CSV table of N, CA and C in Angstrom, one decimal:
chain,number,residue,atom,x,y,z
V,1,SER,N,-8.0,-26.6,-3.0
V,1,SER,CA,-7.2,-25.3,-2.5
V,1,SER,C,-7.4,-24.4,-1.6
V,2,PRO,N,-6.3,-24.0,-1.1
V,2,PRO,CA,-6.4,-23.2,-0.1
V,2,PRO,C,-7.5,-22.2,0.0
V,3,PRO,N,-8.3,-21.5,0.9
V,3,PRO,CA,-9.3,-20.7,0.9
V,3,PRO,C,-8.0,-19.4,0.9
V,4,ILE,N,-8.7,-18.6,0.5
V,4,ILE,CA,-8.1,-17.1,0.0
V,4,ILE,C,-9.2,-16.0,0.1
V,5,GLU,N,-8.5,-14.7,0.3
V,5,GLU,CA,-9.2,-13.7,0.3
V,5,GLU,C,-8.5,-13.2,-0.4
V,6,ARG,N,-9.7,-12.1,-1.2
V,6,ARG,CA,-8.9,-11.1,-2.4
V,6,ARG,C,-9.6,-9.5,-1.6
V,7,TYR,N,-8.3,-8.8,-1.4
V,7,TYR,CA,-8.3,-7.2,-1.1
V,7,TYR,C,-8.5,-6.7,-2.2
V,8,ALA,N,-9.1,-6.2,-3.6
V,8,ALA,CA,-8.6,-5.0,-4.2
V,8,ALA,C,-9.0,-3.8,-3.9
V,9,PRO,N,-8.3,-2.9,-4.0
V,9,PRO,CA,-8.7,-1.6,-4.3
V,9,PRO,C,-9.3,-1.3,-4.3
V,10,ASP,N,-10.3,-0.4,-4.0
V,10,ASP,CA,-11.7,0.3,-4.8
V,10,ASP,C,-11.4,1.6,-5.1
V,11,LEU,N,-9.9,1.8,-5.7
V,11,LEU,CA,-9.0,3.3,-6.2
V,11,LEU,C,-8.8,3.2,-7.7
V,12,ASP,N,-9.4,4.2,-8.2
V,12,ASP,CA,-8.4,4.0,-9.5
V,12,ASP,C,-6.9,4.3,-9.6
V,13,VAL,N,-6.0,3.1,-9.6
V,13,VAL,CA,-4.9,2.9,-9.5
V,13,VAL,C,-4.6,1.9,-10.0
V,14,PHE,N,-3.4,1.6,-10.9
V,14,PHE,CA,-2.7,1.1,-12.1
V,14,PHE,C,-2.2,-0.3,-11.0
V,15,PRO,N,-2.9,-1.3,-11.2
V,15,PRO,CA,-2.9,-2.8,-11.0
V,15,PRO,C,-1.7,-3.3,-10.8
V,16,GLN,N,-0.4,-2.6,-10.2
V,16,GLN,CA,1.2,-2.8,-10.6
V,16,GLN,C,1.8,-2.4,-9.5
V,17,ASN,N,2.1,-3.7,-8.5
V,17,ASN,CA,2.7,-3.9,-6.8
V,17,ASN,C,3.7,-3.9,-7.0
V,18,PHE,N,4.5,-3.6,-5.9
V,18,PHE,CA,5.9,-4.3,-6.1
V,18,PHE,C,6.4,-4.3,-5.0
V,19,ALA,N,6.2,-3.6,-3.8
V,19,ALA,CA,6.5,-4.5,-2.2
V,19,ALA,C,4.8,-3.9,-1.4
V,20,ILE,N,5.3,-4.9,0.2
V,20,ILE,CA,4.1,-5.0,1.2
V,20,ILE,C,4.9,-4.8,2.3
V,21,ALA,N,4.7,-4.0,3.3
V,21,ALA,CA,4.7,-4.1,4.7
V,21,ALA,C,3.4,-3.7,5.3
V,22,GLN,N,3.6,-4.1,6.6
V,22,GLN,CA,3.0,-4.0,7.8
V,22,GLN,C,3.2,-3.5,9.2
V,23,ASP,N,2.1,-2.6,9.6
V,23,ASP,CA,2.9,-1.6,10.9
V,23,ASP,C,2.3,-3.1,12.5
V,24,SER,N,3.0,-2.3,13.4
V,24,SER,CA,2.5,-3.1,14.3
V,24,SER,C,0.8,-2.8,14.8
V,25,GLN,N,-0.1,-2.0,14.1
V,25,GLN,CA,-1.3,-1.6,14.1
V,25,GLN,C,-1.9,-2.3,13.3
V,26,GLY,N,-1.5,-3.4,12.2
V,26,GLY,CA,-2.2,-3.9,11.0
V,26,GLY,C,-2.1,-3.6,10.2
V,27,ILE,N,-2.1,-2.3,10.1
V,27,ILE,CA,-2.1,-0.4,8.9
V,27,ILE,C,-1.3,-2.1,7.9
V,28,VAL,N,-1.7,-2.1,6.4
V,28,VAL,CA,-0.5,-2.9,5.4
V,28,VAL,C,-0.3,-2.2,4.5
V,29,TYR,N,0.5,-1.8,3.6
V,29,TYR,CA,0.8,-0.9,2.9
V,29,TYR,C,1.6,-1.6,1.7
V,30,VAL,N,1.1,-0.6,0.6
V,30,VAL,CA,1.5,-1.6,-0.8
V,30,VAL,C,2.2,-0.6,-1.5
V,31,GLY,N,3.4,-0.8,-1.7
V,31,GLY,CA,4.1,-0.4,-2.9
V,31,GLY,C,3.6,-0.7,-4.3
V,32,ASN,N,3.2,0.5,-4.9
V,32,ASN,CA,2.2,0.5,-6.3
V,32,ASN,C,2.8,1.8,-7.3
V,33,THR,N,2.6,1.2,-8.5
V,33,THR,CA,3.1,2.3,-9.3
V,33,THR,C,2.8,4.2,-9.3
V,34,ASP,N,1.3,4.1,-8.9
V,34,ASP,CA,0.6,5.6,-8.6
V,34,ASP,C,1.3,5.8,-7.1
V,35,GLY,N,1.8,5.1,-6.5
V,35,GLY,CA,2.5,5.5,-4.9
V,35,GLY,C,2.6,4.7,-3.9
V,36,VAL,N,1.9,5.1,-2.8
V,36,VAL,CA,1.7,4.0,-1.8
V,36,VAL,C,0.6,3.8,-1.2
V,37,LEU,N,-0.3,3.0,-1.3
V,37,LEU,CA,-1.7,2.4,-0.9
V,37,LEU,C,-1.5,2.1,0.5
V,38,GLU,N,-2.8,2.2,1.5
V,38,GLU,CA,-2.8,2.4,2.7
V,38,GLU,C,-4.3,1.1,3.2
V,39,PHE,N,-3.9,0.2,3.4
V,39,PHE,CA,-5.2,-1.1,3.9
V,39,PHE,C,-5.4,-0.9,5.4
V,40,ASP,N,-6.3,-0.4,5.9
V,40,ASP,CA,-6.8,-0.6,7.7
V,40,ASP,C,-7.8,-2.0,7.9
V,41,GLY,N,-7.8,-3.2,6.7
V,41,GLY,CA,-9.0,-3.4,7.4
V,41,GLY,C,-9.6,-3.6,6.4
V,42,GLU,N,-10.8,-2.0,6.2
V,42,GLU,CA,-12.0,-1.6,6.0
V,42,GLU,C,-11.7,-0.7,4.5
V,43,ARG,N,-10.7,0.3,4.4
V,43,ARG,CA,-10.5,1.3,3.9
V,43,ARG,C,-9.4,1.1,2.8
V,44,TRP,N,-9.2,1.7,1.3
V,44,TRP,CA,-8.0,1.4,0.9
V,44,TRP,C,-7.8,3.6,1.0
V,45,ARG,N,-6.3,4.0,1.0
V,45,ARG,CA,-6.7,5.3,1.0
V,45,ARG,C,-4.9,5.6,0.2
V,46,LEU,N,-4.5,6.1,-1.5
V,46,LEU,CA,-3.7,6.0,-1.7
V,46,LEU,C,-2.6,7.4,-1.1
V,47,MET,N,-1.2,7.2,-1.1
V,47,MET,CA,-0.3,8.6,-1.0
V,47,MET,C,0.1,9.0,-1.7
V,48,LYS,N,0.0,10.1,-2.6
V,48,LYS,CA,1.1,10.1,-3.8
V,48,LYS,C,1.8,10.9,-3.3
V,49,LEU,N,3.5,10.1,-4.1
V,49,LEU,CA,5.0,11.0,-3.6
V,49,LEU,C,4.9,12.3,-4.3
V,50,ASP,N,5.7,13.2,-3.5
V,50,ASP,CA,5.8,14.4,-4.1
V,50,ASP,C,6.4,14.2,-5.9
V,51,ASN,N,7.5,13.2,-6.1
V,51,ASN,CA,8.3,13.2,-7.2
V,51,ASN,C,6.9,12.3,-8.0
V,52,HIS,N,6.2,11.8,-7.5
V,52,HIS,CA,5.0,11.2,-8.8
V,52,HIS,C,5.8,9.3,-9.3
V,53,ASP,N,6.9,9.7,-8.5
V,53,ASP,CA,7.6,8.1,-8.5
V,53,ASP,C,6.8,6.7,-7.9
V,54,ILE,N,7.5,5.7,-8.9
V,54,ILE,CA,6.4,4.4,-8.6
V,54,ILE,C,7.2,4.4,-7.5
V,55,VAL,N,6.7,3.3,-6.3
V,55,VAL,CA,7.1,2.9,-5.0
V,55,VAL,C,7.5,1.3,-5.7
V,56,ARG,N,8.4,1.1,-5.1
V,56,ARG,CA,8.9,0.0,-5.4
V,56,ARG,C,9.9,-1.2,-4.3
V,57,SER,N,9.9,-0.5,-2.9
V,57,SER,CA,10.7,-0.9,-1.7
V,57,SER,C,9.9,-0.2,-0.8
V,58,LEU,N,9.7,-1.0,0.2
V,58,LEU,CA,9.3,-0.7,1.3
V,58,LEU,C,9.7,-0.7,3.2
V,59,ALA,N,9.7,-0.3,3.9
V,59,ALA,CA,10.5,-1.3,5.1
V,59,ALA,C,9.6,0.1,6.2
V,60,MET,N,9.8,-1.0,7.7
V,60,MET,CA,9.0,-0.1,8.6
V,60,MET,C,10.1,-0.2,9.2
V,61,GLY,N,9.8,0.8,10.0
V,61,GLY,CA,11.3,1.7,10.9
V,61,GLY,C,11.0,1.2,12.3
V,62,PRO,N,11.3,2.3,13.8
V,62,PRO,CA,11.5,2.5,14.6
V,62,PRO,C,10.6,2.8,14.9
V,63,GLY,N,9.5,2.9,15.8
V,63,GLY,CA,7.7,4.0,15.6
V,63,GLY,C,6.7,3.5,14.5
V,64,ASP,N,7.1,2.3,14.3
V,64,ASP,CA,6.0,2.1,12.4
V,64,ASP,C,6.1,3.6,11.9
V,65,ARG,N,7.6,4.7,11.9
V,65,ARG,CA,8.1,4.8,10.2
V,65,ARG,C,8.0,4.1,9.1
V,66,LEU,N,7.4,4.5,8.2
V,66,LEU,CA,7.7,3.6,7.4
V,66,LEU,C,8.7,4.2,6.2
V,67,PHE,N,9.6,3.5,5.3
V,67,PHE,CA,10.8,4.3,4.8
V,67,PHE,C,10.1,3.6,3.4
V,68,VAL,N,9.7,4.7,2.1
V,68,VAL,CA,10.0,4.5,0.8
V,68,VAL,C,11.0,4.6,0.2
């Protein structure tokens, strides 16, 4: 089987993800039940939405703007 690397968040979030995007700096964004997870290659960070909604889709726009 091919080599695989697992990057599990060390945050207390529900383990259900819906979308993924990456910016030009290599930062990975994951649309999650609890908000947007951000992974810089070393640390995970959770950005909750003001309306506490599920993030089902992500898209990168001009200037590395993340659309949720």
